[in-house]
Structure formats: structure tokens, C-alpha cells
């Protein structure tokens, strides 16, 4: 009888200890989950702040570029037109007047072309009217007109529709990558390759320039310095739910590889 009572006491004690252990374990795990969620929230907030900062910096850079274009190019042209117009009152010979009008028209045409260039860079008309691929064809044509290097667009697979926000984000990413190749790579060729796959869109932007400073003799994955241009690319890539990586080798060029999952590619993105 006493042994039975002792067994009950021991069993109850073990059960209580097990219950306490399970309770403490669940409490510990719950706190770990909460801490993990808090940490993830902090990381997400930091990432969002970084993307927002990158967006602000990109906008400020764009405003400064536009201001510089107006100040350095359009402003002097309009000042020249004003001076030419002021000289009309001193002209008497009809032939001289005609030549003067011709010079004024030439300067005005140059100013109009510069204004159109600035406006086109702000909102690509071809993109809005005809879509991403034709806008990139237009971008390649403008690069080729410089006669400094050759740009080509290749498309593989059957094209599918992307929403306008996604198209604009991809256009800006590719435009920035091409600008980097033009300014820094000393390249002769730029290749833009689109592969429309069932589950993702793959985009490659490759140049045959000198490669990145940190690149070795063999092609390898490269971590790039966090300049404003790259931060802006990464911010847009993240908003699309996409991934981007860079491969480079010394004197053999650099390739940016962008993967856009189809659900994210077709979902609305705020850029």
C-alpha cells in the first residue's frame, strides 16, 4: 500500500516536472520565435530604409543631371539665340537678315533637340507607346549613333506581357547597366539578351570591356562597390522580387545576370 502510494507520488512528481519542462521549453521556443520576428522586422525596416535612401539619392542625382544639362547645354544655346535676335535691329541688308535667320533657326533646332533628349530620358516615349523591347531597341540605336561602341538586343523565347511598372523598372536597370559600360568599361560592344522562360524572365547585359577592378583572369562572381547607380539597381531589383549577380574577368568584360520570377514580374511593382 505504501509502495503504491509512493509510486503515485513519484509519478505525479515526474508528470509535474515533465509538464513544467514542456511549458518552459514552449516558453523558450516562443520567445525565440518572437526575437526572430523582431530581428526580421528590424532587418526588413533597415532594408526598406536603404532602398528608400537609394531612391532619394537616385532622384537627387537625376535632378542634378537635368539641372546640369539645362545649365551647360540648353542655357547657353538660348543665350546665343537671344544675342542673335538682338542683332536684327542693326541689320539692313536682306541677304544678311536671311543668313541671320538661318543661324537663329539652327540654334533653336539644337535647343529643341536637347529639350527632347532630356524629356525622353525622364519618360521614354517609346516605352509608354510600344513596350519594353522596342524601347530597348531605341536605346541601342541611340548608343550606336554615338559611334563609340555597338549595342545589340537579342530575344529568345516567346514574349509575354509585363505590367508598365515592371517594364519601367527593367528599362531603368538596363539603362543604368549600359551607362556603366559606356562610362567605365572601355567596351566596344554591349549585348542585351532576353530569355522569356515559362517560370522566369532572364536578362543578361554583357560588355567586352576591361572588366571590374577586382576581377581576375578567370570569369568569376564579383561583389560591386555600393555606388548610387548600383544601389538604385538593387533597389529596383528587390522591389521586383528578382535577383541580380555580376560576373567579370580582366580584359574580358562584365556580365550582369538578372532573374525575374514570373509571378513577381507580372505583379504590380511600385518604383
Short mmCIF file of C-alpha atoms in Angstrom, two decimals:
data_model
loop_
_atom_site.label_atom_id
_atom_site.label_comp_id
_atom_site.label_asym_id
_atom_site.label_seq_id
_atom_site.Cartn_x
_atom_site.Cartn_y
_atom_site.Cartn_z
CA UNK A 1 0.00 0.00 0.00
CA UNK A 2 2.78 2.34 0.98
CA UNK A 3 4.73 1.34 -2.15
CA UNK A 4 1.70 2.10 -4.30
CA UNK A 5 1.28 5.50 -2.66
CA UNK A 6 4.97 6.23 -3.18
CA UNK A 7 4.65 5.27 -6.84
CA UNK A 8 1.74 7.65 -7.22
CA UNK A 9 3.74 10.44 -5.59
CA UNK A 10 6.78 9.76 -7.76
CA UNK A 11 4.62 9.51 -10.89
CA UNK A 12 2.85 12.75 -10.04
CA UNK A 13 6.19 14.44 -9.41
CA UNK A 14 7.64 13.20 -12.70
CA UNK A 15 4.48 14.27 -14.53
CA UNK A 16 4.66 17.71 -12.92
CA UNK A 17 8.33 18.04 -13.81
CA UNK A 18 7.66 16.96 -17.39
CA UNK A 19 4.77 19.40 -17.61
CA UNK A 20 6.98 22.18 -16.25
CA UNK A 21 9.77 21.23 -18.64
CA UNK A 22 7.41 21.26 -21.62
CA UNK A 23 5.95 24.59 -20.50
CA UNK A 24 9.42 26.13 -20.12
CA UNK A 25 10.51 24.67 -23.46
CA UNK A 26 7.46 26.10 -25.21
CA UNK A 27 8.04 29.44 -23.49
CA UNK A 28 11.68 29.41 -24.62
CA UNK A 29 10.76 28.48 -28.19
CA UNK A 30 8.03 31.11 -28.26
CA UNK A 31 10.49 33.77 -27.11
CA UNK A 32 12.98 32.64 -29.74
CA UNK A 33 10.29 32.96 -32.40
CA UNK A 34 9.38 36.43 -31.15
CA UNK A 35 13.02 37.50 -31.09
CA UNK A 36 13.47 36.12 -34.60
CA UNK A 37 10.40 38.00 -35.81
CA UNK A 38 11.65 41.20 -34.19
CA UNK A 39 15.07 40.74 -35.78
CA UNK A 40 13.49 40.07 -39.17
CA UNK A 41 11.34 43.16 -38.75
CA UNK A 42 14.41 45.25 -37.91
CA UNK A 43 16.26 43.85 -40.92
CA UNK A 44 13.29 44.47 -43.18
CA UNK A 45 12.94 48.03 -41.88
CA UNK A 46 16.66 48.61 -42.45
CA UNK A 47 16.39 47.20 -45.97
CA UNK A 48 13.38 49.37 -46.72
CA UNK A 49 15.19 52.42 -45.37
CA UNK A 50 18.19 51.58 -47.55
CA UNK A 51 16.00 51.18 -50.64
CA UNK A 52 14.19 54.43 -49.83
CA UNK A 53 17.52 56.20 -49.38
CA UNK A 54 18.73 54.77 -52.68
CA UNK A 55 15.56 56.04 -54.34
CA UNK A 56 16.05 59.52 -52.86
CA UNK A 57 19.69 59.56 -53.95
CA UNK A 58 18.75 58.43 -57.46
CA UNK A 59 16.11 61.15 -57.71
CA UNK A 60 18.58 63.76 -56.48
CA UNK A 61 21.17 62.52 -58.96
CA UNK A 62 18.60 62.77 -61.75
CA UNK A 63 17.63 66.31 -60.72
CA UNK A 64 21.29 67.36 -60.69
CA UNK A 65 21.85 65.79 -64.10
CA UNK A 66 18.84 67.58 -65.57
CA UNK A 67 19.96 70.85 -63.98
CA UNK A 68 23.44 70.34 -65.41
CA UNK A 69 22.03 69.61 -68.89
CA UNK A 70 19.92 72.75 -68.78
CA UNK A 71 22.74 74.90 -67.40
CA UNK A 72 25.54 73.58 -69.63
CA UNK A 73 23.72 72.93 -72.90
CA UNK A 74 20.27 74.47 -73.20
CA UNK A 75 21.05 77.68 -71.30
CA UNK A 76 23.99 78.76 -73.49
CA UNK A 77 22.04 77.93 -76.66
CA UNK A 78 19.11 80.10 -75.60
CA UNK A 79 21.51 82.89 -74.62
CA UNK A 80 23.06 82.67 -78.09
CA UNK A 81 19.61 82.88 -79.68
CA UNK A 82 18.85 85.97 -77.60
CA UNK A 83 22.07 87.66 -78.76
CA UNK A 84 21.32 86.79 -82.37
CA UNK A 85 17.80 88.17 -82.06
CA UNK A 86 19.13 91.43 -80.61
CA UNK A 87 21.33 91.92 -83.68
CA UNK A 88 18.35 92.03 -86.03
CA UNK A 89 17.79 95.73 -85.35
CA UNK A 90 21.26 96.53 -86.74
CA UNK A 91 20.83 94.58 -89.97
CA UNK A 92 19.76 96.34 -93.16
CA UNK A 93 20.86 94.05 -95.98
CA UNK A 94 18.17 91.45 -96.84
CA UNK A 95 20.78 88.77 -97.51
CA UNK A 96 22.39 89.38 -94.11
CA UNK A 97 18.95 89.19 -92.48
CA UNK A 98 18.26 85.88 -94.24
CA UNK A 99 21.61 84.42 -93.09
CA UNK A 100 20.93 85.63 -89.58
CA UNK A 101 17.51 83.98 -89.54
CA UNK A 102 19.14 80.74 -90.69
CA UNK A 103 21.61 80.85 -87.79
CA UNK A 104 18.79 81.56 -85.31
CA UNK A 105 16.78 78.62 -86.65
CA UNK A 106 19.79 76.33 -86.36
CA UNK A 107 20.35 77.29 -82.73
CA UNK A 108 16.64 76.88 -81.95
CA UNK A 109 16.64 73.43 -83.56
CA UNK A 110 19.61 72.45 -81.38
CA UNK A 111 17.83 73.70 -78.26
CA UNK A 112 14.63 71.84 -79.17
CA UNK A 113 16.59 68.62 -79.72
CA UNK A 114 18.28 68.96 -76.33
CA UNK A 115 14.92 69.54 -74.62
CA UNK A 116 13.53 66.45 -76.34
CA UNK A 117 16.54 64.42 -75.20
CA UNK A 118 16.04 65.48 -71.57
CA UNK A 119 12.30 64.73 -71.77
CA UNK A 120 12.94 61.34 -73.38
CA UNK A 121 15.36 60.40 -70.62
CA UNK A 122 12.79 61.32 -67.98
CA UNK A 123 9.90 59.35 -69.52
CA UNK A 124 10.80 57.15 -72.50
CA UNK A 125 8.02 57.78 -75.03
CA UNK A 126 8.77 54.58 -76.94
CA UNK A 127 8.38 52.56 -73.73
CA UNK A 128 4.97 54.05 -72.98
CA UNK A 129 3.72 53.60 -76.55
CA UNK A 130 5.31 50.38 -77.77
CA UNK A 131 6.64 48.45 -74.77
CA UNK A 132 9.95 47.36 -73.30
CA UNK A 133 11.62 45.58 -76.22
CA UNK A 134 11.09 48.39 -78.73
CA UNK A 135 12.24 50.89 -76.10
CA UNK A 136 15.44 48.88 -75.69
CA UNK A 137 15.87 48.78 -79.48
CA UNK A 138 15.62 52.56 -79.40
CA UNK A 139 18.19 52.68 -76.58
CA UNK A 140 20.57 50.54 -78.66
CA UNK A 141 20.04 52.79 -81.68
CA UNK A 142 20.94 55.87 -79.65
CA UNK A 143 24.07 54.16 -78.31
CA UNK A 144 25.04 53.13 -81.85
CA UNK A 145 24.57 56.68 -83.13
CA UNK A 146 27.40 57.80 -80.86
CA UNK A 147 29.74 55.63 -82.99
CA UNK A 148 31.76 54.89 -79.85
CA UNK A 149 30.50 51.34 -79.41
CA UNK A 150 27.88 48.93 -80.73
CA UNK A 151 24.84 47.78 -78.75
CA UNK A 152 22.60 44.86 -79.75
CA UNK A 153 19.39 43.35 -78.38
CA UNK A 154 18.67 39.63 -78.70
CA UNK A 155 15.40 37.98 -77.68
CA UNK A 156 14.89 34.27 -77.04
CA UNK A 157 11.54 32.61 -76.41
CA UNK A 158 8.01 33.87 -76.80
CA UNK A 159 7.49 37.34 -75.39
CA UNK A 160 4.86 37.70 -72.68
CA UNK A 161 3.21 40.80 -71.31
CA UNK A 162 4.66 42.68 -68.35
CA UNK A 163 2.85 45.42 -66.49
CA UNK A 164 4.00 49.03 -67.15
CA UNK A 165 5.65 49.47 -63.73
CA UNK A 166 7.75 46.34 -64.20
CA UNK A 167 8.73 47.39 -67.73
CA UNK A 168 9.85 50.80 -66.48
CA UNK A 169 11.88 49.24 -63.65
CA UNK A 170 13.61 46.83 -66.06
CA UNK A 171 14.26 49.63 -68.55
CA UNK A 172 15.92 51.77 -65.86
CA UNK A 173 18.04 48.83 -64.66
CA UNK A 174 19.27 48.06 -68.18
CA UNK A 175 19.79 51.75 -68.95
CA UNK A 176 21.99 52.13 -65.85
CA UNK A 177 23.97 48.99 -66.73
CA UNK A 178 24.58 50.32 -70.25
CA UNK A 179 25.62 53.70 -68.87
CA UNK A 180 28.14 51.98 -66.59
CA UNK A 181 29.58 50.08 -69.56
CA UNK A 182 29.84 53.27 -71.62
CA UNK A 183 31.45 55.35 -68.87
CA UNK A 184 33.76 52.89 -67.16
CA UNK A 185 34.28 49.67 -69.12
CA UNK A 186 36.06 51.00 -72.25
CA UNK A 187 33.97 48.47 -74.17
CA UNK A 188 33.46 48.13 -77.92
CA UNK A 189 30.23 46.10 -77.71
CA UNK A 190 27.22 45.78 -75.40
CA UNK A 191 24.93 42.77 -75.69
CA UNK A 192 21.43 42.79 -74.13
CA UNK A 193 19.89 39.31 -74.09
CA UNK A 194 16.29 38.49 -73.09
CA UNK A 195 15.24 34.88 -72.47
CA UNK A 196 11.48 34.51 -71.92
CA UNK A 197 11.16 31.26 -69.96
CA UNK A 198 7.92 29.76 -68.56
CA UNK A 199 8.72 30.45 -64.91
CA UNK A 200 11.09 33.40 -65.13
CA UNK A 201 12.49 36.13 -67.31
CA UNK A 202 16.28 36.08 -67.63
CA UNK A 203 18.12 39.20 -68.77
CA UNK A 204 21.84 39.48 -69.45
CA UNK A 205 23.70 42.72 -70.12
CA UNK A 206 27.26 41.95 -71.21
CA UNK A 207 30.14 44.14 -72.39
CA UNK A 208 33.60 43.28 -73.71
CA UNK A 209 35.43 45.96 -71.76
CA UNK A 210 38.33 45.87 -69.34
CA UNK A 211 36.39 44.13 -66.57
CA UNK A 212 36.00 45.26 -62.99
CA UNK A 213 38.98 46.31 -60.86
CA UNK A 214 38.56 43.31 -58.56
CA UNK A 215 38.25 40.80 -61.42
CA UNK A 216 40.90 38.16 -62.04
CA UNK A 217 41.96 36.36 -65.20
CA UNK A 218 39.08 33.86 -64.95
CA UNK A 219 35.40 34.75 -65.03
CA UNK A 220 34.03 34.90 -61.51
CA UNK A 221 31.20 36.30 -59.46
CA UNK A 222 32.00 39.82 -58.31
CA UNK A 223 30.79 41.98 -55.44
CA UNK A 224 30.49 45.56 -56.70
CA UNK A 225 31.10 48.75 -54.70
CA UNK A 226 27.91 50.32 -53.39
CA UNK A 227 27.71 53.35 -55.64
CA UNK A 228 24.46 55.24 -56.16
CA UNK A 229 23.89 53.60 -59.55
CA UNK A 230 24.27 50.08 -58.19
CA UNK A 231 22.15 50.81 -55.11
CA UNK A 232 19.41 52.06 -57.39
CA UNK A 233 19.67 48.88 -59.49
CA UNK A 234 19.50 46.70 -56.37
CA UNK A 235 16.52 48.66 -55.01
CA UNK A 236 14.54 48.18 -58.22
CA UNK A 237 15.59 44.53 -58.41
CA UNK A 238 14.42 43.92 -54.85
CA UNK A 239 11.07 45.60 -55.49
CA UNK A 240 10.53 43.21 -58.41
CA UNK A 241 11.33 40.20 -56.22
CA UNK A 242 14.18 39.50 -58.64
CA UNK A 243 17.85 38.56 -58.24
CA UNK A 244 20.91 40.05 -59.91
CA UNK A 245 24.55 38.97 -59.97
CA UNK A 246 27.67 40.18 -61.75
CA UNK A 247 30.40 38.14 -63.42
CA UNK A 248 33.64 39.64 -64.68
CA UNK A 249 37.15 38.78 -65.81
CA UNK A 250 40.09 41.05 -66.50
CA UNK A 251 40.08 42.49 -70.05
CA UNK A 252 37.18 40.18 -70.99
CA UNK A 253 34.26 42.28 -69.86
CA UNK A 254 31.44 42.17 -67.34
CA UNK A 255 28.06 40.45 -67.44
CA UNK A 256 25.06 41.36 -65.30
CA UNK A 257 22.54 38.50 -64.99
CA UNK A 258 19.02 39.33 -63.81
CA UNK A 259 16.37 36.72 -62.96
CA UNK A 260 12.76 37.90 -62.64
CA UNK A 261 10.29 35.24 -61.40
CA UNK A 262 7.12 35.35 -63.45
CA UNK A 263 4.62 35.90 -60.58
CA UNK A 264 6.71 38.86 -59.40
CA UNK A 265 7.35 40.04 -62.94
CA UNK A 266 3.63 40.28 -63.64
CA UNK A 267 2.65 41.68 -60.24
CA UNK A 268 2.42 45.43 -59.80
CA UNK A 269 5.63 46.98 -58.52
CA UNK A 270 5.93 50.50 -57.20
CA UNK A 271 9.11 52.12 -58.47
#
